Amino acid sequence: NAGVTQTPKFQVLKTGQSMTLQCAQDMNHNSMYWYRQDPGMGLRLIYYSASEGTTDKGEVPNGYNVSRLNKREFSLRLESAAPSQTSVYFCASSPDLSSYEQYFGPGTRLTVT
Amino acid sequence: GQQLNQSPQSMFIQEGEDVSMNCTSSSIFNTWLWYKQEPGEGPVLLIALYKAGELTSNGRLTAQFGITRKDSFLNISASIPSDVGIYFCAGQQHNYGQNFVFGPGTRLSVLP
């Protein structure tokens, strides 16, 4: 089992460009999450998906969109990247929303210039 | 939003020493989690605590859920080089996985 995989690992964008971060899990989990991690701050939830076909906003959703493509895949899209979106992005999954244990991917380091 | 404070922010210790770190909040939490993140990787869950006063161990790691429900502590005994990383606490007020609040982390360096 690969667990949670994320692509790409690194990305540099210019302001205004768009891109999609990909995430996939092979643990048959129902719930998936996108977080961002900034220096000196804890992880902050951007969006989550309780189950296939549903998505909900987290703490910091502005500037992002998500798609739960199927049970395995949950993508995060930046339509018009801004320097404030420079961060490390983590995808995570859990059996369901009531499960405390989330399994994290290795992260995508995004720089917006 | 909710905030968690972790102290110390960073620490350098000698291999073999014991380590203590804590996590505090102005709010009450129902669940406390401790994660470890190694360079280039995502966080990995170490210990989960579910009720006030609970003391739980995982090998050389011991964590406690503070009786005020506003804090939690993590101890690492006899540190080894592979303990290096950032240790995050996370608290949850409600019984759904999306409501966790993460602390900023304690960066641990172990000197041989």
Coordinates of C-alpha atoms in Angstrom, one line a residue:
Chain A
N1 CA 0.0 0.0 0.0
A2 CA 1.3 3.4 -0.9
G3 CA -1.0 5.2 1.6
V4 CA -1.6 8.8 0.5
T5 CA 0.3 10.1 -2.5
Q6 CA 0.5 13.6 -3.8
T7 CA 1.7 15.2 -7.0
P8 CA 3.7 17.2 -7.8
K9 CA 6.2 17.3 -4.9
F10 CA 7.4 20.9 -5.9
Q11 CA 5.9 23.6 -8.0
V12 CA 6.7 27.2 -8.8
L13 CA 3.9 29.4 -10.3
K14 CA 3.7 33.0 -11.4
T15 CA 1.0 35.1 -10.0
G16 CA -2.3 34.5 -11.8
Q17 CA -1.4 31.1 -13.1
S18 CA -3.6 28.1 -12.3
M19 CA -2.8 24.6 -11.3
T20 CA -4.3 21.5 -9.7
L21 CA -2.7 19.5 -6.9
Q22 CA -3.5 15.8 -7.1
C23 CA -4.0 13.5 -4.1
A24 CA -4.9 9.8 -4.1
Q25 CA -5.3 7.2 -1.3
D26 CA -5.4 3.4 -1.5
M27 CA -6.7 2.7 2.0
N28 CA -10.4 2.7 1.0
H29 CA -11.0 5.7 3.2
N30 CA -14.2 7.7 3.0
S31 CA -12.9 11.1 4.1
M32 CA -10.2 13.2 2.6
Y33 CA -8.7 16.6 3.5
W34 CA -6.5 19.4 2.2
Y35 CA -4.4 21.4 4.6
R36 CA -1.8 24.1 4.2
Q37 CA 1.2 24.5 6.4
D38 CA 2.9 27.9 6.8
P39 CA 6.1 28.6 8.8
G40 CA 5.4 29.1 12.5
M41 CA 1.7 28.1 12.1
G42 CA -0.2 24.9 12.6
L43 CA -1.8 23.0 9.8
R44 CA -5.0 24.8 8.6
L45 CA -7.8 23.0 6.9
I46 CA -8.7 24.3 3.4
Y47 CA -11.4 21.9 2.3
Y48 CA -12.5 18.4 3.2
S49 CA -14.7 15.7 1.7
A50 CA -16.7 13.5 4.2
S51 CA -17.4 11.0 1.5
E52 CA -17.4 10.5 -2.3
G53 CA -19.6 13.2 -3.8
T54 CA -19.4 15.7 -1.0
T55 CA -17.1 18.6 -0.2
D56 CA -17.1 21.3 2.5
K57 CA -15.1 24.3 3.3
G58 CA -12.6 24.3 6.1
E59 CA -11.0 27.2 7.9
V60 CA -9.2 28.9 4.9
P61 CA -11.1 28.0 1.6
N62 CA -10.7 31.3 -0.2
G63 CA -8.8 31.1 -3.5
Y64 CA -9.2 27.3 -3.7
N65 CA -11.6 24.8 -5.2
V66 CA -11.7 21.0 -4.8
S67 CA -13.0 18.0 -6.6
R68 CA -13.7 14.6 -5.1
L69 CA -13.2 12.7 -8.3
N70 CA -14.0 9.3 -6.9
K71 CA -13.4 7.6 -3.6
R72 CA -9.6 7.5 -4.1
E73 CA -8.9 10.9 -5.5
F74 CA -9.3 14.4 -4.1
S75 CA -7.8 17.4 -6.0
L76 CA -7.1 21.0 -5.0
R77 CA -7.2 23.7 -7.6
L78 CA -5.8 27.2 -7.5
E79 CA -7.6 29.2 -10.3
S80 CA -5.4 32.3 -10.0
A81 CA -2.4 31.8 -7.8
A82 CA -1.3 34.6 -5.4
P83 CA 1.9 35.0 -3.4
S84 CA -0.1 34.5 -0.2
Q85 CA -0.7 30.9 -1.4
T86 CA 2.9 30.0 -1.2
S87 CA 2.9 27.2 1.3
V88 CA 3.3 23.4 1.8
Y89 CA 0.0 21.6 1.0
F90 CA -0.9 18.3 2.6
C91 CA -3.6 15.9 1.7
A92 CA -4.9 13.5 4.3
S93 CA -7.4 10.8 4.5
S94 CA -9.3 9.0 7.3
P95 CA -11.8 6.1 7.5
D96 CA -14.6 8.6 8.1
L97 CA -15.2 11.9 9.7
S98 CA -15.5 10.4 13.2
S99 CA -12.1 8.8 13.0
Y100 CA -9.4 10.7 14.9
E101 CA -6.5 9.3 12.9
Q102 CA -5.7 11.0 9.7
Y103 CA -3.1 9.7 7.3
F104 CA -1.0 12.4 5.6
G105 CA 0.7 12.5 2.2
P106 CA 4.3 13.8 1.8
G107 CA 3.2 17.3 0.8
T108 CA 3.5 19.6 -2.2
R109 CA 5.7 22.6 -1.7
L110 CA 4.2 25.5 -3.8
T111 CA 5.9 28.8 -4.4
V112 CA 4.0 31.6 -6.1
T113 CA 6.2 34.5 -7.4
Chain B
G1 CA -10.2 30.9 15.1
Q2 CA -9.0 28.7 17.8
Q3 CA -5.3 28.7 18.6
L4 CA -2.9 26.3 20.3
N5 CA 0.4 27.3 21.7
Q6 CA 3.3 24.9 21.9
S7 CA 6.4 25.3 24.0
P8 CA 9.2 25.3 23.5
Q9 CA 9.3 26.4 19.9
S10 CA 12.5 24.5 19.4
M11 CA 15.0 22.5 21.5
F12 CA 18.4 21.0 21.2
I13 CA 19.2 18.0 23.5
Q14 CA 21.9 15.4 23.9
E15 CA 21.1 11.9 22.8
G16 CA 19.9 9.9 25.9
E17 CA 18.2 12.9 27.5
D18 CA 14.5 13.0 28.3
V19 CA 12.3 15.6 26.6
S20 CA 9.2 17.4 27.7
M21 CA 7.0 19.7 25.6
N22 CA 3.5 21.0 26.1
C23 CA 0.5 22.4 24.3
T24 CA -1.9 24.9 25.7
S25 CA -5.1 26.5 24.7
S26 CA -7.6 29.0 26.1
S27 CA -10.4 26.6 25.0
I28 CA -11.5 23.2 26.2
F29 CA -10.9 20.3 23.9
N30 CA -12.4 16.8 23.9
T31 CA -9.5 15.1 22.2
W32 CA -5.8 15.7 22.0
L33 CA -3.5 14.3 19.4
W34 CA 0.3 14.3 19.1
Y35 CA 1.9 14.1 15.6
K36 CA 5.5 13.9 14.5
Q37 CA 6.7 15.3 11.2
E38 CA 10.0 14.4 9.7
P39 CA 11.7 16.6 7.0
G40 CA 9.9 16.2 3.6
E41 CA 7.2 14.1 5.0
G42 CA 3.6 14.5 6.3
P43 CA 2.7 14.3 10.0
V44 CA 2.3 10.9 11.5
L45 CA 0.1 10.3 14.5
L46 CA 1.9 9.2 17.6
I47 CA -0.6 9.3 20.4
A48 CA -4.3 10.1 20.8
L49 CA -5.9 11.1 24.1
Y50 CA -9.6 11.0 24.7
K51 CA -10.4 12.1 28.3
A52 CA -9.1 14.5 31.0
G53 CA -6.3 13.1 33.1
E54 CA -5.6 10.3 30.6
L55 CA -1.9 9.2 30.4
T56 CA -1.0 7.1 27.4
S57 CA 2.3 5.6 26.3
N58 CA 3.7 4.6 22.9
G59 CA 7.1 3.1 23.4
R60 CA 9.4 5.8 24.8
L61 CA 6.7 8.4 24.3
T62 CA 4.2 9.3 27.0
A63 CA 1.4 11.9 26.6
Q64 CA -1.1 13.3 29.1
F65 CA -4.5 15.0 28.7
G66 CA -4.5 17.8 31.1
I67 CA -7.2 17.8 33.8
T68 CA -8.4 21.3 32.8
R69 CA -8.8 19.9 29.2
K70 CA -7.0 23.0 28.0
D71 CA -3.5 21.4 27.8
S72 CA -1.6 18.4 26.9
F73 CA 2.0 17.2 27.5
L74 CA 4.4 15.0 25.6
N75 CA 7.4 13.3 27.1
I76 CA 10.1 11.4 25.2
S77 CA 12.5 9.3 27.3
A78 CA 16.1 8.5 26.4
S79 CA 16.1 10.4 23.2
I80 CA 17.8 8.9 20.1
P81 CA 18.8 10.6 16.8
S82 CA 15.7 9.4 15.0
D83 CA 13.5 11.4 17.4
V84 CA 14.5 14.5 15.4
G85 CA 11.5 16.2 13.8
I86 CA 8.7 18.6 14.5
Y87 CA 6.1 17.5 17.1
F88 CA 2.6 18.9 16.6
C89 CA -0.3 18.8 19.0
A90 CA -3.9 19.0 17.7
G91 CA -7.1 19.5 19.6
Q92 CA -10.6 18.7 18.7
Q93 CA -13.7 20.2 20.3
H94 CA -16.4 18.3 18.5
N95 CA -16.6 14.7 17.5
Y96 CA -15.9 15.1 13.8
G97 CA -12.5 14.8 12.1
Q98 CA -12.6 18.1 10.3
N99 CA -12.6 20.2 13.5
F100 CA -9.0 19.7 14.6
V101 CA -6.9 22.7 15.5
F102 CA -3.1 22.2 15.1
G103 CA -0.4 23.9 17.1
P104 CA 2.6 25.5 15.4
G105 CA 5.0 22.7 16.5
T106 CA 8.1 22.1 18.6
R107 CA 11.2 21.4 16.6
L108 CA 13.4 18.8 18.3
S109 CA 17.1 18.4 17.5
V110 CA 19.1 15.5 19.0
L111 CA 22.8 15.9 19.2
P112 CA 24.9 12.7 19.2

